[in-house]
Amino acid sequence: MIKIVEWTDEGVVMIDQRVLPTEEIYPCYKTYPEVAKAIKDMVVRGAPAIGVAAAMGIALGAKTLPDTLEAFDQGFEKICQDFAETRPTAVNLFWAIEKMKLTLEACKRDKLSINEIKEELVKQAIAIHRADITANEEMGRNGAALMPNEGVVLTHCNAGALATAGYGTALGVIRAARSAGKNLAVYSDETRPFLQGARLTCWELQKDEIPVTLITDNMAGHFMKLGKIQAVIVGADRIAANGDVANKIGTYMVAVLAKENNIPFYVAAPLSTLDLKIKSGEQIPIEERSSLEVTHIKGQQVAPIGVNVANPAFDVTPNQYVKAIITEKGVAYPPYTETLAKLFE
Ligand code: MRU
């Protein structure tokens, strides 16, 4: 299995996803601001992986804090704040920060020493990492039955091992379905502007010898109409209580096309991606990224200097396009306002 984010005594080791697939390098990020910058700069990306990296970054930062409780508390708050400001859309980031805060609270209640607190925070970050892999494997088992026995599944962006602690959400379901004997191949949208589909999804599927065909984003409708695609499965960055799904920009377009062509559109995500505090997708903050991601590809200018650019990193797919939401606790079907809440019971 590829190592995406790993805790080591020296720091947090992460595969640098910006340079894949041409280079496979694993730098070590030794301070918490370095980990926070790595999240912002997309060294590590994908909602669950961002959460895991943030938890480890917080544990790393906490190790350097002073030994008096008041100073520790202040420093801890600042570290959490710095991580909260890295990327706004994936709720797994805020879920992980909250988990680390709750761990600190529990340690204080138990009157642990500062050194013991530091150790507990490291343990919690490692536990979050492990739990994410287990959740993905369970999600895979839950979703495999929904996949066709044979044919092509389209995916958008990268919701694979690289976007998680390992195995993947949407790609985890495809992996599990294939392990269960289903004869599935994948069509991967390239996913402009950051090319997660072309660079990352194709790379990890090729490594696993899962047949994959790369298409540009504007080809999806064409292949659906030709009957070449039997199902669509994507991941999510945040799912509202009513089942509206924020995911990589372009997902909405794929979901509408799938409905028009009578193709089931599935979302696979862990419970840490569900944000039941918000009623609908309208309340999900959408990250706007640098215009350079659109005007340039790998440093090569592809648009005139000075042109106006919009670069929202995510869009929201309304719940009526989503046939089912696959989680580690089971599969939710509409009406999502009822079924998603039940997953937490
Ligand atoms: O901007 P990114 O690469 O972090 O966006 C990633 C996605 O949109 C994924 O589809 C989502 O996080 C689900 S990952 C299991």
JSON list of N, CA, C and O in Angstrom, two decimals, residues 81-137:
[
{"chain": "A", "resi": 81, "resn": "GLN", "atom": "N", "xyz": [-5.98, 27.00, 15.28]},
{"chain": "A", "resi": 81, "resn": "GLN", "atom": "CA", "xyz": [-6.44, 28.10, 14.44]},
{"chain": "A", "resi": 81, "resn": "GLN", "atom": "C", "xyz": [-5.68, 28.12, 13.12]},
{"chain": "A", "resi": 81, "resn": "GLN", "atom": "O", "xyz": [-6.28, 28.27, 12.04]},
{"chain": "A", "resi": 82, "resn": "ASP", "atom": "N", "xyz": [-4.37, 27.93, 13.18]},
{"chain": "A", "resi": 82, "resn": "ASP", "atom": "CA", "xyz": [-3.56, 27.94, 11.95]},
{"chain": "A", "resi": 82, "resn": "ASP", "atom": "C", "xyz": [-3.99, 26.83, 11.00]},
{"chain": "A", "resi": 82, "resn": "ASP", "atom": "O", "xyz": [-4.04, 27.01, 9.79]},
{"chain": "A", "resi": 83, "resn": "PHE", "atom": "N", "xyz": [-4.31, 25.66, 11.55]},
{"chain": "A", "resi": 83, "resn": "PHE", "atom": "CA", "xyz": [-4.78, 24.57, 10.68]},
{"chain": "A", "resi": 83, "resn": "PHE", "atom": "C", "xyz": [-6.16, 24.87, 10.11]},
{"chain": "A", "resi": 83, "resn": "PHE", "atom": "O", "xyz": [-6.44, 24.57, 8.94]},
{"chain": "A", "resi": 84, "resn": "ALA", "atom": "N", "xyz": [-7.01, 25.49, 10.95]},
{"chain": "A", "resi": 84, "resn": "ALA", "atom": "CA", "xyz": [-8.38, 25.79, 10.49]},
{"chain": "A", "resi": 84, "resn": "ALA", "atom": "C", "xyz": [-8.37, 26.76, 9.30]},
{"chain": "A", "resi": 84, "resn": "ALA", "atom": "O", "xyz": [-9.31, 26.81, 8.53]},
{"chain": "A", "resi": 85, "resn": "GLU", "atom": "N", "xyz": [-7.26, 27.51, 9.17]},
{"chain": "A", "resi": 85, "resn": "GLU", "atom": "CA", "xyz": [-7.20, 28.50, 8.09]},
{"chain": "A", "resi": 85, "resn": "GLU", "atom": "C", "xyz": [-6.58, 27.97, 6.80]},
{"chain": "A", "resi": 85, "resn": "GLU", "atom": "O", "xyz": [-6.37, 28.70, 5.85]},
{"chain": "A", "resi": 86, "resn": "THR", "atom": "N", "xyz": [-6.26, 26.66, 6.78]},
{"chain": "A", "resi": 86, "resn": "THR", "atom": "CA", "xyz": [-5.57, 26.15, 5.59]},
{"chain": "A", "resi": 86, "resn": "THR", "atom": "C", "xyz": [-6.50, 25.99, 4.39]},
{"chain": "A", "resi": 86, "resn": "THR", "atom": "O", "xyz": [-6.25, 26.54, 3.33]},
{"chain": "A", "resi": 87, "resn": "ARG", "atom": "N", "xyz": [-7.58, 25.24, 4.57]},
{"chain": "A", "resi": 87, "resn": "ARG", "atom": "CA", "xyz": [-8.53, 25.03, 3.46]},
{"chain": "A", "resi": 87, "resn": "ARG", "atom": "C", "xyz": [-9.95, 24.99, 4.06]},
{"chain": "A", "resi": 87, "resn": "ARG", "atom": "O", "xyz": [-10.18, 24.30, 5.05]},
{"chain": "A", "resi": 88, "resn": "PRO", "atom": "N", "xyz": [-10.89, 25.70, 3.44]},
{"chain": "A", "resi": 88, "resn": "PRO", "atom": "CA", "xyz": [-12.20, 25.86, 4.09]},
{"chain": "A", "resi": 88, "resn": "PRO", "atom": "C", "xyz": [-13.27, 24.81, 3.81]},
{"chain": "A", "resi": 88, "resn": "PRO", "atom": "O", "xyz": [-14.23, 24.70, 4.57]},
{"chain": "A", "resi": 89, "resn": "THR", "atom": "N", "xyz": [-13.16, 24.04, 2.74]},
{"chain": "A", "resi": 89, "resn": "THR", "atom": "CA", "xyz": [-14.33, 23.26, 2.31]},
{"chain": "A", "resi": 89, "resn": "THR", "atom": "C", "xyz": [-14.41, 21.88, 2.96]},
{"chain": "A", "resi": 89, "resn": "THR", "atom": "O", "xyz": [-15.47, 21.49, 3.47]},
{"chain": "A", "resi": 90, "resn": "ALA", "atom": "N", "xyz": [-13.32, 21.13, 2.96]},
{"chain": "A", "resi": 90, "resn": "ALA", "atom": "CA", "xyz": [-13.36, 19.76, 3.49]},
{"chain": "A", "resi": 90, "resn": "ALA", "atom": "C", "xyz": [-13.59, 19.81, 5.00]},
{"chain": "A", "resi": 90, "resn": "ALA", "atom": "O", "xyz": [-12.76, 20.29, 5.77]},
{"chain": "A", "resi": 91, "resn": "VAL", "atom": "N", "xyz": [-14.73, 19.26, 5.43]},
{"chain": "A", "resi": 91, "resn": "VAL", "atom": "CA", "xyz": [-15.09, 19.36, 6.85]},
{"chain": "A", "resi": 91, "resn": "VAL", "atom": "C", "xyz": [-14.26, 18.40, 7.70]},
{"chain": "A", "resi": 91, "resn": "VAL", "atom": "O", "xyz": [-14.14, 18.58, 8.92]},
{"chain": "A", "resi": 92, "resn": "ASN", "atom": "N", "xyz": [-13.63, 17.42, 7.07]},
{"chain": "A", "resi": 92, "resn": "ASN", "atom": "CA", "xyz": [-12.76, 16.48, 7.80]},
{"chain": "A", "resi": 92, "resn": "ASN", "atom": "C", "xyz": [-11.65, 17.23, 8.55]},
{"chain": "A", "resi": 92, "resn": "ASN", "atom": "O", "xyz": [-11.20, 16.78, 9.59]},
{"chain": "A", "resi": 93, "resn": "LEU", "atom": "N", "xyz": [-11.21, 18.35, 7.99]},
{"chain": "A", "resi": 93, "resn": "LEU", "atom": "CA", "xyz": [-10.19, 19.17, 8.65]},
{"chain": "A", "resi": 93, "resn": "LEU", "atom": "C", "xyz": [-10.71, 19.64, 10.01]},
{"chain": "A", "resi": 93, "resn": "LEU", "atom": "O", "xyz": [-10.05, 19.49, 11.04]},
{"chain": "A", "resi": 94, "resn": "PHE", "atom": "N", "xyz": [-11.93, 20.18, 10.02]},
{"chain": "A", "resi": 94, "resn": "PHE", "atom": "CA", "xyz": [-12.50, 20.74, 11.26]},
{"chain": "A", "resi": 94, "resn": "PHE", "atom": "C", "xyz": [-12.90, 19.63, 12.22]},
{"chain": "A", "resi": 94, "resn": "PHE", "atom": "O", "xyz": [-12.80, 19.78, 13.43]},
{"chain": "A", "resi": 95, "resn": "TRP", "atom": "N", "xyz": [-13.29, 18.50, 11.65]},
{"chain": "A", "resi": 95, "resn": "TRP", "atom": "CA", "xyz": [-13.62, 17.32, 12.45]},
{"chain": "A", "resi": 95, "resn": "TRP", "atom": "C", "xyz": [-12.36, 16.86, 13.21]},
{"chain": "A", "resi": 95, "resn": "TRP", "atom": "O", "xyz": [-12.40, 16.56, 14.41]},
{"chain": "A", "resi": 96, "resn": "ALA", "atom": "N", "xyz": [-11.22, 16.82, 12.50]},
{"chain": "A", "resi": 96, "resn": "ALA", "atom": "CA", "xyz": [-9.97, 16.36, 13.12]},
{"chain": "A", "resi": 96, "resn": "ALA", "atom": "C", "xyz": [-9.49, 17.35, 14.19]},
{"chain": "A", "resi": 96, "resn": "ALA", "atom": "O", "xyz": [-9.03, 16.95, 15.27]},
{"chain": "A", "resi": 97, "resn": "ILE", "atom": "N", "xyz": [-9.62, 18.64, 13.90]},
{"chain": "A", "resi": 97, "resn": "ILE", "atom": "CA", "xyz": [-9.22, 19.66, 14.88]},
{"chain": "A", "resi": 97, "resn": "ILE", "atom": "C", "xyz": [-10.06, 19.48, 16.15]},
{"chain": "A", "resi": 97, "resn": "ILE", "atom": "O", "xyz": [-9.54, 19.51, 17.27]},
{"chain": "A", "resi": 98, "resn": "GLU", "atom": "N", "xyz": [-11.37, 19.27, 15.96]},
{"chain": "A", "resi": 98, "resn": "GLU", "atom": "CA", "xyz": [-12.27, 19.09, 17.10]},
{"chain": "A", "resi": 98, "resn": "GLU", "atom": "C", "xyz": [-11.88, 17.86, 17.92]},
{"chain": "A", "resi": 98, "resn": "GLU", "atom": "O", "xyz": [-11.87, 17.89, 19.14]},
{"chain": "A", "resi": 99, "resn": "LYS", "atom": "N", "xyz": [-11.53, 16.78, 17.21]},
{"chain": "A", "resi": 99, "resn": "LYS", "atom": "CA", "xyz": [-11.12, 15.54, 17.90]},
{"chain": "A", "resi": 99, "resn": "LYS", "atom": "C", "xyz": [-9.89, 15.79, 18.76]},
{"chain": "A", "resi": 99, "resn": "LYS", "atom": "O", "xyz": [-9.77, 15.29, 19.88]},
{"chain": "A", "resi": 100, "resn": "MET", "atom": "N", "xyz": [-8.93, 16.56, 18.22]},
{"chain": "A", "resi": 100, "resn": "MET", "atom": "CA", "xyz": [-7.71, 16.84, 18.97]},
{"chain": "A", "resi": 100, "resn": "MET", "atom": "C", "xyz": [-8.03, 17.72, 20.18]},
{"chain": "A", "resi": 100, "resn": "MET", "atom": "O", "xyz": [-7.49, 17.53, 21.27]},
{"chain": "A", "resi": 101, "resn": "LYS", "atom": "N", "xyz": [-8.95, 18.67, 20.00]},
{"chain": "A", "resi": 101, "resn": "LYS", "atom": "CA", "xyz": [-9.34, 19.54, 21.13]},
{"chain": "A", "resi": 101, "resn": "LYS", "atom": "C", "xyz": [-10.01, 18.71, 22.22]},
{"chain": "A", "resi": 101, "resn": "LYS", "atom": "O", "xyz": [-9.76, 18.91, 23.41]},
{"chain": "A", "resi": 102, "resn": "LEU", "atom": "N", "xyz": [-10.87, 17.78, 21.81]},
{"chain": "A", "resi": 102, "resn": "LEU", "atom": "CA", "xyz": [-11.57, 16.94, 22.79]},
{"chain": "A", "resi": 102, "resn": "LEU", "atom": "C", "xyz": [-10.58, 16.04, 23.53]},
{"chain": "A", "resi": 102, "resn": "LEU", "atom": "O", "xyz": [-10.74, 15.77, 24.73]},
{"chain": "A", "resi": 103, "resn": "THR", "atom": "N", "xyz": [-9.54, 15.60, 22.83]},
{"chain": "A", "resi": 103, "resn": "THR", "atom": "CA", "xyz": [-8.51, 14.77, 23.48]},
{"chain": "A", "resi": 103, "resn": "THR", "atom": "C", "xyz": [-7.81, 15.58, 24.57]},
{"chain": "A", "resi": 103, "resn": "THR", "atom": "O", "xyz": [-7.60, 15.10, 25.68]},
{"chain": "A", "resi": 104, "resn": "LEU", "atom": "N", "xyz": [-7.48, 16.83, 24.23]},
{"chain": "A", "resi": 104, "resn": "LEU", "atom": "CA", "xyz": [-6.84, 17.70, 25.23]},
{"chain": "A", "resi": 104, "resn": "LEU", "atom": "C", "xyz": [-7.76, 17.89, 26.44]},
{"chain": "A", "resi": 104, "resn": "LEU", "atom": "O", "xyz": [-7.32, 17.79, 27.60]},
{"chain": "A", "resi": 105, "resn": "GLU", "atom": "N", "xyz": [-9.03, 18.13, 26.17]},
{"chain": "A", "resi": 105, "resn": "GLU", "atom": "CA", "xyz": [-9.99, 18.32, 27.27]},
{"chain": "A", "resi": 105, "resn": "GLU", "atom": "C", "xyz": [-10.03, 17.09, 28.19]},
{"chain": "A", "resi": 105, "resn": "GLU", "atom": "O", "xyz": [-10.00, 17.19, 29.41]},
{"chain": "A", "resi": 106, "resn": "ALA", "atom": "N", "xyz": [-10.08, 15.90, 27.56]},
{"chain": "A", "resi": 106, "resn": "ALA", "atom": "CA", "xyz": [-10.14, 14.66, 28.34]},
{"chain": "A", "resi": 106, "resn": "ALA", "atom": "C", "xyz": [-8.86, 14.50, 29.18]},
{"chain": "A", "resi": 106, "resn": "ALA", "atom": "O", "xyz": [-8.92, 14.10, 30.34]},
{"chain": "A", "resi": 107, "resn": "CYS", "atom": "N", "xyz": [-7.72, 14.85, 28.60]},
{"chain": "A", "resi": 107, "resn": "CYS", "atom": "CA", "xyz": [-6.45, 14.74, 29.34]},
{"chain": "A", "resi": 107, "resn": "CYS", "atom": "C", "xyz": [-6.46, 15.67, 30.55]},
{"chain": "A", "resi": 107, "resn": "CYS", "atom": "O", "xyz": [-5.99, 15.31, 31.63]},
{"chain": "A", "resi": 108, "resn": "LYS", "atom": "N", "xyz": [-7.01, 16.87, 30.35]},
{"chain": "A", "resi": 108, "resn": "LYS", "atom": "CA", "xyz": [-7.04, 17.84, 31.46]},
{"chain": "A", "resi": 108, "resn": "LYS", "atom": "C", "xyz": [-7.97, 17.34, 32.56]},
{"chain": "A", "resi": 108, "resn": "LYS", "atom": "O", "xyz": [-7.65, 17.45, 33.74]},
{"chain": "A", "resi": 109, "resn": "ARG", "atom": "N", "xyz": [-9.09, 16.77, 32.15]},
{"chain": "A", "resi": 109, "resn": "ARG", "atom": "CA", "xyz": [-10.03, 16.22, 33.14]},
{"chain": "A", "resi": 109, "resn": "ARG", "atom": "C", "xyz": [-9.35, 15.13, 33.96]},
{"chain": "A", "resi": 109, "resn": "ARG", "atom": "O", "xyz": [-9.54, 15.01, 35.15]},
{"chain": "A", "resi": 110, "resn": "ASP", "atom": "N", "xyz": [-8.51, 14.34, 33.27]},
{"chain": "A", "resi": 110, "resn": "ASP", "atom": "CA", "xyz": [-7.81, 13.25, 33.95]},
{"chain": "A", "resi": 110, "resn": "ASP", "atom": "C", "xyz": [-6.54, 13.72, 34.67]},
{"chain": "A", "resi": 110, "resn": "ASP", "atom": "O", "xyz": [-5.76, 12.90, 35.16]},
{"chain": "A", "resi": 111, "resn": "LYS", "atom": "N", "xyz": [-6.31, 15.02, 34.63]},
{"chain": "A", "resi": 111, "resn": "LYS", "atom": "CA", "xyz": [-5.18, 15.66, 35.31]},
{"chain": "A", "resi": 111, "resn": "LYS", "atom": "C", "xyz": [-3.83, 15.07, 34.88]},
{"chain": "A", "resi": 111, "resn": "LYS", "atom": "O", "xyz": [-2.92, 14.83, 35.71]},
{"chain": "A", "resi": 112, "resn": "LEU", "atom": "N", "xyz": [-3.67, 14.84, 33.59]},
{"chain": "A", "resi": 112, "resn": "LEU", "atom": "CA", "xyz": [-2.39, 14.32, 33.09]},
{"chain": "A", "resi": 112, "resn": "LEU", "atom": "C", "xyz": [-1.34, 15.43, 33.08]},
{"chain": "A", "resi": 112, "resn": "LEU", "atom": "O", "xyz": [-1.69, 16.62, 33.00]},
{"chain": "A", "resi": 113, "resn": "SER", "atom": "N", "xyz": [-0.09, 15.04, 33.14]},
{"chain": "A", "resi": 113, "resn": "SER", "atom": "CA", "xyz": [0.99, 16.02, 33.05]},
{"chain": "A", "resi": 113, "resn": "SER", "atom": "C", "xyz": [1.09, 16.49, 31.60]},
{"chain": "A", "resi": 113, "resn": "SER", "atom": "O", "xyz": [0.58, 15.83, 30.69]},
{"chain": "A", "resi": 114, "resn": "ILE", "atom": "N", "xyz": [1.80, 17.62, 31.39]},
{"chain": "A", "resi": 114, "resn": "ILE", "atom": "CA", "xyz": [1.93, 18.14, 30.02]},
{"chain": "A", "resi": 114, "resn": "ILE", "atom": "C", "xyz": [2.61, 17.09, 29.13]},
{"chain": "A", "resi": 114, "resn": "ILE", "atom": "O", "xyz": [2.21, 16.90, 27.97]},
{"chain": "A", "resi": 115, "resn": "ASN", "atom": "N", "xyz": [3.61, 16.41, 29.66]},
{"chain": "A", "resi": 115, "resn": "ASN", "atom": "CA", "xyz": [4.28, 15.39, 28.85]},
{"chain": "A", "resi": 115, "resn": "ASN", "atom": "C", "xyz": [3.33, 14.27, 28.46]},
{"chain": "A", "resi": 115, "resn": "ASN", "atom": "O", "xyz": [3.35, 13.79, 27.32]},
{"chain": "A", "resi": 116, "resn": "GLU", "atom": "N", "xyz": [2.51, 13.87, 29.42]},
{"chain": "A", "resi": 116, "resn": "GLU", "atom": "CA", "xyz": [1.52, 12.81, 29.11]},
{"chain": "A", "resi": 116, "resn": "GLU", "atom": "C", "xyz": [0.50, 13.32, 28.08]},
{"chain": "A", "resi": 116, "resn": "GLU", "atom": "O", "xyz": [0.09, 12.57, 27.18]},
{"chain": "A", "resi": 117, "resn": "ILE", "atom": "N", "xyz": [0.12, 14.58, 28.20]},
{"chain": "A", "resi": 117, "resn": "ILE", "atom": "CA", "xyz": [-0.84, 15.16, 27.24]},
{"chain": "A", "resi": 117, "resn": "ILE", "atom": "C", "xyz": [-0.24, 15.11, 25.82]},
{"chain": "A", "resi": 117, "resn": "ILE", "atom": "O", "xyz": [-0.90, 14.71, 24.86]},
{"chain": "A", "resi": 118, "resn": "LYS", "atom": "N", "xyz": [1.03, 15.47, 25.74]},
{"chain": "A", "resi": 118, "resn": "LYS", "atom": "CA", "xyz": [1.69, 15.46, 24.42]},
{"chain": "A", "resi": 118, "resn": "LYS", "atom": "C", "xyz": [1.65, 14.06, 23.82]},
{"chain": "A", "resi": 118, "resn": "LYS", "atom": "O", "xyz": [1.38, 13.88, 22.63]},
{"chain": "A", "resi": 119, "resn": "GLU", "atom": "N", "xyz": [1.90, 13.07, 24.67]},
{"chain": "A", "resi": 119, "resn": "GLU", "atom": "CA", "xyz": [1.88, 11.67, 24.18]},
{"chain": "A", "resi": 119, "resn": "GLU", "atom": "C", "xyz": [0.48, 11.27, 23.73]},
{"chain": "A", "resi": 119, "resn": "GLU", "atom": "O", "xyz": [0.30, 10.60, 22.72]},
{"chain": "A", "resi": 120, "resn": "GLU", "atom": "N", "xyz": [-0.52, 11.69, 24.52]},
{"chain": "A", "resi": 120, "resn": "GLU", "atom": "CA", "xyz": [-1.91, 11.34, 24.17]},
{"chain": "A", "resi": 120, "resn": "GLU", "atom": "C", "xyz": [-2.33, 11.96, 22.84]},
{"chain": "A", "resi": 120, "resn": "GLU", "atom": "O", "xyz": [-3.07, 11.34, 22.06]},
{"chain": "A", "resi": 121, "resn": "LEU", "atom": "N", "xyz": [-1.84, 13.17, 22.60]},
{"chain": "A", "resi": 121, "resn": "LEU", "atom": "CA", "xyz": [-2.20, 13.83, 21.33]},
{"chain": "A", "resi": 121, "resn": "LEU", "atom": "C", "xyz": [-1.59, 13.08, 20.14]},
{"chain": "A", "resi": 121, "resn": "LEU", "atom": "O", "xyz": [-2.23, 12.92, 19.10]},
{"chain": "A", "resi": 122, "resn": "VAL", "atom": "N", "xyz": [-0.36, 12.61, 20.32]},
{"chain": "A", "resi": 122, "resn": "VAL", "atom": "CA", "xyz": [0.27, 11.81, 19.25]},
{"chain": "A", "resi": 122, "resn": "VAL", "atom": "C", "xyz": [-0.54, 10.53, 19.04]},
{"chain": "A", "resi": 122, "resn": "VAL", "atom": "O", "xyz": [-0.86, 10.16, 17.90]},
{"chain": "A", "resi": 123, "resn": "LYS", "atom": "N", "xyz": [-0.91, 9.89, 20.15]},
{"chain": "A", "resi": 123, "resn": "LYS", "atom": "CA", "xyz": [-1.69, 8.64, 20.04]},
{"chain": "A", "resi": 123, "resn": "LYS", "atom": "C", "xyz": [-3.00, 8.89, 19.30]},
{"chain": "A", "resi": 123, "resn": "LYS", "atom": "O", "xyz": [-3.44, 8.07, 18.49]},
{"chain": "A", "resi": 124, "resn": "GLN", "atom": "N", "xyz": [-3.66, 10.00, 19.62]},
{"chain": "A", "resi": 124, "resn": "GLN", "atom": "CA", "xyz": [-4.95, 10.29, 18.96]},
{"chain": "A", "resi": 124, "resn": "GLN", "atom": "C", "xyz": [-4.75, 10.50, 17.46]},
{"chain": "A", "resi": 124, "resn": "GLN", "atom": "O", "xyz": [-5.54, 10.00, 16.65]},
{"chain": "A", "resi": 125, "resn": "ALA", "atom": "N", "xyz": [-3.69, 11.23, 17.09]},
{"chain": "A", "resi": 125, "resn": "ALA", "atom": "CA", "xyz": [-3.45, 11.47, 15.65]},
{"chain": "A", "resi": 125, "resn": "ALA", "atom": "C", "xyz": [-3.21, 10.14, 14.93]},
{"chain": "A", "resi": 125, "resn": "ALA", "atom": "O", "xyz": [-3.73, 9.91, 13.83]},
{"chain": "A", "resi": 126, "resn": "ILE", "atom": "N", "xyz": [-2.46, 9.25, 15.56]},
{"chain": "A", "resi": 126, "resn": "ILE", "atom": "CA", "xyz": [-2.20, 7.94, 14.94]},
{"chain": "A", "resi": 126, "resn": "ILE", "atom": "C", "xyz": [-3.50, 7.12, 14.87]},
{"chain": "A", "resi": 126, "resn": "ILE", "atom": "O", "xyz": [-3.76, 6.43, 13.88]},
{"chain": "A", "resi": 127, "resn": "ALA", "atom": "N", "xyz": [-4.34, 7.26, 15.90]},
{"chain": "A", "resi": 127, "resn": "ALA", "atom": "CA", "xyz": [-5.62, 6.53, 15.90]},
{"chain": "A", "resi": 127, "resn": "ALA", "atom": "C", "xyz": [-6.53, 7.04, 14.78]},
{"chain": "A", "resi": 127, "resn": "ALA", "atom": "O", "xyz": [-7.22, 6.25, 14.12]},
{"chain": "A", "resi": 128, "resn": "ILE", "atom": "N", "xyz": [-6.52, 8.34, 14.54]},
{"chain": "A", "resi": 128, "resn": "ILE", "atom": "CA", "xyz": [-7.34, 8.91, 13.45]},
{"chain": "A", "resi": 128, "resn": "ILE", "atom": "C", "xyz": [-6.88, 8.33, 12.11]},
{"chain": "A", "resi": 128, "resn": "ILE", "atom": "O", "xyz": [-7.67, 7.99, 11.24]},
{"chain": "A", "resi": 129, "resn": "HIS", "atom": "N", "xyz": [-5.57, 8.22, 11.96]},
{"chain": "A", "resi": 129, "resn": "HIS", "atom": "CA", "xyz": [-4.99, 7.65, 10.73]},
{"chain": "A", "resi": 129, "resn": "HIS", "atom": "C", "xyz": [-5.48, 6.22, 10.53]},
{"chain": "A", "resi": 129, "resn": "HIS", "atom": "O", "xyz": [-6.00, 5.87, 9.46]},
{"chain": "A", "resi": 130, "resn": "ARG", "atom": "N", "xyz": [-5.35, 5.41, 11.58]},
{"chain": "A", "resi": 130, "resn": "ARG", "atom": "CA", "xyz": [-5.75, 3.99, 11.48]},
{"chain": "A", "resi": 130, "resn": "ARG", "atom": "C", "xyz": [-7.24, 3.85, 11.20]},
{"chain": "A", "resi": 130, "resn": "ARG", "atom": "O", "xyz": [-7.68, 3.04, 10.39]},
{"chain": "A", "resi": 131, "resn": "ALA", "atom": "N", "xyz": [-8.03, 4.65, 11.94]},
{"chain": "A", "resi": 131, "resn": "ALA", "atom": "CA", "xyz": [-9.49, 4.54, 11.81]},
{"chain": "A", "resi": 131, "resn": "ALA", "atom": "C", "xyz": [-9.94, 4.90, 10.40]},
{"chain": "A", "resi": 131, "resn": "ALA", "atom": "O", "xyz": [-10.92, 4.35, 9.89]},
{"chain": "A", "resi": 132, "resn": "ASP", "atom": "N", "xyz": [-9.21, 5.80, 9.76]},
{"chain": "A", "resi": 132, "resn": "ASP", "atom": "CA", "xyz": [-9.61, 6.18, 8.40]},
{"chain": "A", "resi": 132, "resn": "ASP", "atom": "C", "xyz": [-9.42, 5.01, 7.43]},
{"chain": "A", "resi": 132, "resn": "ASP", "atom": "O", "xyz": [-10.28, 4.75, 6.58]},
{"chain": "A", "resi": 133, "resn": "ILE", "atom": "N", "xyz": [-8.34, 4.28, 7.59]},
{"chain": "A", "resi": 133, "resn": "ILE", "atom": "CA", "xyz": [-8.12, 3.12, 6.70]},
{"chain": "A", "resi": 133, "resn": "ILE", "atom": "C", "xyz": [-9.23, 2.09, 6.93]},
{"chain": "A", "resi": 133, "resn": "ILE", "atom": "O", "xyz": [-9.82, 1.58, 5.98]},
{"chain": "A", "resi": 134, "resn": "THR", "atom": "N", "xyz": [-9.53, 1.81, 8.21]},
{"chain": "A", "resi": 134, "resn": "THR", "atom": "CA", "xyz": [-10.58, 0.84, 8.52]},
{"chain": "A", "resi": 134, "resn": "THR", "atom": "C", "xyz": [-11.92, 1.29, 7.94]},
{"chain": "A", "resi": 134, "resn": "THR", "atom": "O", "xyz": [-12.66, 0.50, 7.34]},
{"chain": "A", "resi": 135, "resn": "ALA", "atom": "N", "xyz": [-12.23, 2.59, 8.10]},
{"chain": "A", "resi": 135, "resn": "ALA", "atom": "CA", "xyz": [-13.50, 3.11, 7.58]},
{"chain": "A", "resi": 135, "resn": "ALA", "atom": "C", "xyz": [-13.57, 2.91, 6.06]},
{"chain": "A", "resi": 135, "resn": "ALA", "atom": "O", "xyz": [-14.61, 2.53, 5.52]},
{"chain": "A", "resi": 136, "resn": "ASN", "atom": "N", "xyz": [-12.47, 3.14, 5.39]},
{"chain": "A", "resi": 136, "resn": "ASN", "atom": "CA", "xyz": [-12.47, 2.98, 3.93]},
{"chain": "A", "resi": 136, "resn": "ASN", "atom": "C", "xyz": [-12.70, 1.53, 3.53]},
{"chain": "A", "resi": 136, "resn": "ASN", "atom": "O", "xyz": [-13.41, 1.26, 2.56]},
{"chain": "A", "resi": 137, "resn": "GLU", "atom": "N", "xyz": [-12.10, 0.62, 4.28]},
{"chain": "A", "resi": 137, "resn": "GLU", "atom": "CA", "xyz": [-12.30, -0.79, 3.95]},
{"chain": "A", "resi": 137, "resn": "GLU", "atom": "C", "xyz": [-13.76, -1.20, 4.17]},
{"chain": "A", "resi": 137, "resn": "GLU", "atom": "O", "xyz": [-14.35, -1.91, 3.36]}
]
